[in-house]
CSV table of C-alpha atoms and ligand atoms in Angstrom, one decimal:
chain,number,residue,atom,x,y,z
A,24,MET,CA,43.8,78.4,163.3
A,25,ILE,CA,46.5,79.2,165.9
A,26,ASP,CA,50.1,78.9,164.8
A,27,TYR,CA,51.4,76.6,167.5
A,28,ARG,CA,54.3,75.6,165.3
A,29,GLY,CA,55.7,79.1,166.0
A,30,TRP,CA,55.6,78.7,169.8
A,31,ARG,CA,58.9,78.4,171.7
A,32,HIS,CA,57.6,78.9,175.2
A,33,THR,CA,54.3,78.4,176.9
A,34,PHE,CA,52.9,78.4,180.4
A,35,LYS,CA,50.5,75.7,181.5
A,36,LEU,CA,47.9,76.9,184.1
A,37,ASP,CA,45.9,74.6,186.2
A,38,PRO,CA,42.2,75.6,186.8
A,39,ASP,CA,42.4,73.8,190.1
A,40,LYS,CA,45.2,76.0,191.5
A,41,GLU,CA,44.9,79.6,192.8
A,42,ILE,CA,46.7,82.5,191.0
A,43,ASP,CA,46.1,86.1,191.9
A,44,ASP,CA,45.4,88.8,189.4
A,45,GLU,CA,48.9,90.3,189.6
A,46,ALA,CA,50.7,87.1,188.9
A,47,LEU,CA,48.3,86.2,186.1
A,48,GLU,CA,48.9,89.5,184.4
A,49,ALA,CA,52.6,89.1,184.7
A,50,ILE,CA,52.4,85.6,183.2
A,51,CYS,CA,50.1,86.5,180.4
A,52,ASP,CA,52.1,89.7,179.5
A,53,SER,CA,55.4,87.9,179.9
A,54,GLY,CA,56.1,87.5,176.2
A,55,THR,CA,55.3,83.8,176.4
A,56,ASP,CA,53.8,82.5,173.2
A,57,ALA,CA,50.7,80.9,174.7
A,58,ILE,CA,48.8,79.8,177.8
A,59,ILE,CA,47.8,76.2,177.9
A,60,VAL,CA,45.0,75.5,180.4
A,61,GLY,CA,45.0,72.0,181.7
A,62,GLY,CA,45.4,69.7,184.7
A,63,THR,CA,44.9,66.1,185.8
A,64,TYR,CA,42.7,66.4,188.9
A,65,GLY,CA,40.0,68.8,190.0
A,66,VAL,CA,39.4,70.4,186.6
A,67,THR,CA,35.8,71.4,186.3
A,68,PHE,CA,33.7,73.4,183.9
A,69,ASP,CA,33.4,76.2,186.4
A,70,ASN,CA,37.0,76.6,187.3
A,71,THR,CA,38.1,76.3,183.6
A,72,LEU,CA,35.6,78.9,182.6
A,73,ALA,CA,36.7,81.2,185.4
A,74,LEU,CA,40.3,80.9,184.5
A,75,MET,CA,39.6,81.3,180.7
A,76,SER,CA,37.7,84.5,181.4
A,77,ARG,CA,40.6,86.0,183.3
A,78,ILE,CA,43.2,85.0,180.7
A,79,ARG,CA,41.0,86.5,178.0
A,80,ARG,CA,41.7,90.0,179.3
A,81,TYR,CA,45.2,89.6,177.6
A,82,ALA,CA,46.1,89.2,174.0
A,83,VAL,CA,48.1,86.0,174.4
A,84,ASP,CA,46.9,82.8,172.7
A,85,ALA,CA,44.9,80.5,175.0
A,86,VAL,CA,44.3,76.8,174.4
A,87,LEU,CA,42.5,74.2,176.5
A,88,GLU,CA,44.2,70.8,176.9
A,89,ILE,CA,41.2,68.6,177.4
A,90,SER,CA,41.4,66.2,180.3
A,91,SER,CA,37.8,65.9,181.4
A,92,LEU,CA,34.7,65.8,179.3
A,93,GLU,CA,32.8,67.8,181.9
A,94,ALA,CA,35.3,70.7,181.5
A,95,VAL,CA,35.2,71.4,177.8
A,96,VAL,CA,34.6,75.2,177.7
A,97,PRO,CA,34.0,77.1,174.5
A,98,GLY,CA,35.9,80.2,173.8
A,99,PHE,CA,39.5,79.1,173.6
A,100,ASP,CA,41.6,79.6,170.5
A,101,ALA,CA,42.1,75.9,170.1
A,102,TYR,CA,41.8,72.6,171.9
A,103,PHE,CA,44.6,70.1,172.5
A,104,VAL,CA,43.4,66.5,172.7
A,105,PRO,CA,45.9,64.2,174.3
A,106,LEU,CA,46.2,60.6,173.2
A,107,VAL,CA,48.4,58.9,175.9
A,108,LEU,CA,50.7,56.8,173.8
A,109,ASN,CA,52.0,54.7,176.7
A,110,ALA,CA,48.6,54.4,178.6
A,111,GLY,CA,48.6,50.9,180.2
A,112,ASP,CA,44.9,51.1,180.8
A,113,PRO,CA,43.2,50.8,177.4
A,114,ASP,CA,40.2,52.8,178.6
A,115,TRP,CA,42.5,55.8,178.4
A,116,THR,CA,43.4,55.3,174.7
A,117,PHE,CA,40.2,56.1,172.8
A,118,ALA,CA,37.2,55.6,175.1
A,119,PRO,CA,37.2,59.2,176.4
A,120,HIS,CA,37.5,60.5,172.8
A,121,VAL,CA,34.5,58.4,171.6
A,122,SER,CA,32.5,59.6,174.6
A,123,GLY,CA,33.4,63.2,173.8
A,124,LEU,CA,32.4,62.8,170.2
A,125,LEU,CA,29.1,61.3,171.1
A,126,ALA,CA,28.4,64.2,173.5
A,127,TYR,CA,29.8,67.1,171.5
A,128,GLY,CA,30.4,65.8,168.0
A,129,SER,CA,28.1,68.2,166.3
A,130,TYR,CA,29.6,71.3,168.0
A,131,ILE,CA,33.2,70.6,167.1
A,132,HIS,CA,35.2,72.9,164.8
A,133,TRP,CA,37.8,70.5,163.6
A,134,ASP,CA,40.2,73.2,162.6
A,135,GLU,CA,40.4,74.1,166.4
A,136,ILE,CA,41.3,70.5,167.4
A,137,ILE,CA,45.0,69.5,167.7
A,138,ALA,CA,45.7,65.9,168.7
A,139,GLU,CA,48.8,65.4,170.8
A,140,GLY,CA,50.7,62.1,171.0
A,141,TYR,CA,51.4,62.2,174.8
A,142,LEU,CA,54.3,60.3,176.2
A,143,VAL,CA,54.1,60.2,180.0
A,144,ALA,CA,57.6,59.7,181.3
A,145,ASN,CA,57.4,60.4,185.0
A,146,PRO,CA,55.8,57.4,186.7
A,147,GLU,CA,55.1,59.6,189.8
A,148,ALA,CA,52.9,62.1,187.9
A,149,GLY,CA,49.2,62.1,188.4
A,150,VAL,CA,48.6,61.5,184.7
A,151,ALA,CA,50.9,58.4,184.9
A,152,ARG,CA,48.9,56.9,187.8
A,153,LEU,CA,45.6,57.8,186.2
A,154,THR,CA,46.4,56.2,182.8
A,155,LYS,CA,48.6,53.4,184.3
A,156,ALA,CA,51.4,54.6,182.0
A,157,ARG,CA,53.9,52.0,180.9
A,158,PRO,CA,57.4,52.9,181.9
A,159,ILE,CA,59.8,54.4,179.4
A,160,PRO,CA,63.0,52.5,180.2
A,161,ASP,CA,65.4,54.2,177.8
A,162,ALA,CA,65.7,56.8,175.0
A,163,ALA,CA,65.3,54.2,172.2
A,164,THR,CA,61.8,53.3,173.6
A,165,ALA,CA,60.9,57.0,173.8
A,166,LYS,CA,62.0,57.5,170.1
A,167,ALA,CA,59.9,54.5,169.1
A,168,TYR,CA,56.8,55.9,170.8
A,169,ALA,CA,57.4,59.3,169.1
A,170,GLN,CA,57.7,57.4,165.7
A,171,VAL,CA,54.4,55.7,166.4
A,172,ALA,CA,52.8,59.1,167.0
A,173,THR,CA,54.1,60.7,163.9
A,174,HIS,CA,54.7,58.0,161.3
A,175,ILE,CA,51.9,55.6,162.2
A,176,CYS,CA,49.2,57.7,163.8
A,177,ARG,CA,50.2,60.9,161.8
A,178,LEU,CA,49.6,63.1,164.8
A,179,PRO,CA,50.7,66.7,164.4
A,180,VAL,CA,52.2,67.0,167.9
A,181,VAL,CA,54.4,64.8,170.2
A,182,TYR,CA,54.4,65.9,173.9
A,183,LEU,CA,57.0,64.5,176.2
A,184,GLU,CA,55.4,64.8,179.7
A,185,TYR,CA,57.7,64.7,182.8
A,186,SER,CA,55.2,66.7,184.8
A,187,GLY,CA,56.7,67.4,188.3
A,188,THR,CA,60.2,66.3,187.6
A,189,TYR,CA,63.0,67.5,185.2
A,190,GLY,CA,63.4,65.1,182.4
A,191,ASP,CA,66.4,63.4,180.8
A,192,PRO,CA,67.7,65.5,177.9
A,193,GLU,CA,68.7,62.3,176.1
A,194,VAL,CA,65.1,61.0,176.2
A,195,ALA,CA,63.9,64.4,174.9
A,196,ARG,CA,66.5,64.3,172.1
A,197,ALA,CA,65.4,60.8,171.1
A,198,CYS,CA,61.7,62.0,171.1
A,199,LYS,CA,62.6,64.9,169.0
A,200,ALA,CA,64.3,62.7,166.5
A,201,GLY,CA,61.4,60.2,166.5
A,202,ALA,CA,58.8,63.0,166.1
A,203,ALA,CA,60.3,64.0,162.7
A,204,GLU,CA,57.9,66.6,161.2
A,205,ALA,CA,55.5,66.5,164.2
A,206,HIS,CA,55.8,69.5,166.5
A,207,PHE,CA,57.6,68.5,169.7
A,208,PHE,CA,56.6,69.8,173.1
A,209,TYR,CA,58.6,69.2,176.3
A,210,GLY,CA,57.0,69.8,179.7
A,211,GLY,CA,58.1,68.8,183.2
A,212,GLY,CA,60.1,70.2,186.1
A,213,ILE,CA,61.6,73.3,184.5
A,214,ARG,CA,62.6,75.5,187.5
A,215,THR,CA,65.6,77.5,186.2
A,216,PRO,CA,66.5,79.5,183.1
A,217,GLU,CA,69.3,77.0,182.5
A,218,GLN,CA,66.8,74.1,182.4
A,219,ALA,CA,64.4,76.0,180.2
A,220,ALA,CA,67.2,76.8,177.7
A,221,GLU,CA,68.5,73.3,177.8
A,222,MET,CA,65.1,71.8,176.8
A,223,ALA,CA,64.4,74.6,174.4
A,224,ALA,CA,67.6,73.7,172.5
A,225,ILE,CA,66.0,70.2,172.0
A,226,ALA,CA,62.2,70.8,171.8
A,227,ASP,CA,60.2,73.0,169.5
A,228,THR,CA,58.2,74.3,172.5
A,229,VAL,CA,58.8,74.1,176.2
A,230,VAL,CA,56.0,74.1,178.8
A,231,VAL,CA,56.4,75.6,182.3
A,232,GLY,CA,53.7,74.6,184.8
A,233,ASN,CA,54.1,74.1,188.5
A,234,LEU,CA,56.8,76.8,188.8
A,235,VAL,CA,54.2,79.5,188.2
A,236,TYR,CA,52.6,78.5,191.5
A,237,GLU,CA,55.8,78.0,193.4
A,238,ASP,CA,57.8,81.0,192.3
A,239,VAL,CA,56.3,83.4,189.8
A,240,LYS,CA,59.5,85.4,189.3
A,241,ALA,CA,61.5,82.3,188.5
A,242,ALA,CA,58.7,81.2,186.1
A,243,LEU,CA,58.9,84.6,184.3
A,244,ALA,CA,62.7,84.2,184.0
A,245,THR,CA,62.2,81.1,181.8
A,246,VAL,CA,60.6,83.2,179.1
A,247,ALA,CA,63.8,85.2,178.4
A,248,ALA,CA,65.9,82.1,178.7
A,249,VAL,CA,64.0,80.5,175.8
A,250,LYS,CA,63.1,83.5,173.7
A,251,GLY,CA,66.1,85.8,174.3
B,1,1GP,C1,52.6,69.7,183.0
B,1,1GP,O1,54.2,69.5,181.2
B,1,1GP,C2,53.6,70.4,182.1
B,1,1GP,O2,51.6,69.1,182.2
B,1,1GP,C3,54.6,71.2,182.9
B,1,1GP,O3,55.2,70.4,183.9
B,1,1GP,O4,54.3,71.4,186.0
B,1,1GP,O5,56.4,70.1,186.0
B,1,1GP,O6,56.3,72.3,185.0
B,1,1GP,P1,55.6,71.1,185.3
């Protein structure tokens, strides 16, 4: 079982995006705590397997955040299974999970499965459009969603997802308070060491995604900002 509760910094790599060997090595050897593989669109079995094989050259923990049943690739250290707390389309709540269990139920090692209460806070993000995410109007609502995840659903992880835009620290703070003993991830729009440090002061773990593909040096600088 991976010790995700000890992670402070992670990079999220998208199988549908190009990364050259040099950049991938720098990212995997950066001192980050883990690589999360995941994306919203264009994630296939083949591109996930290809990326996993390349990451596996390095000692860093690697987990797959499952977003497509066609792209569940064995060989990761663990599997994050998102439950979109504010999905407006009920087909995104449990239907994919039921389909997954019908297809793969007998192969699942439950100790490798970590369910995430996923709160989608940027309405412009692909995942918000896909799941018709309900808006999060204020910090109090974010806290209530986090409490649903931890106290009602007993999920081990709450993930505040601002993918593509830097989030509101007040909303993050409210989520952290609501998450209580659940492990709290923040991801979205981190582009500078200052932003990484600001969210790391609130969240248990920060996730840096797009910046890897925009400016790998800037992405690497977020590791030291979080881990010192
Ligand atoms: C995306 O939360 C991650 O799922 C990170 O977001 O790509 O905006 O850094 P960014």
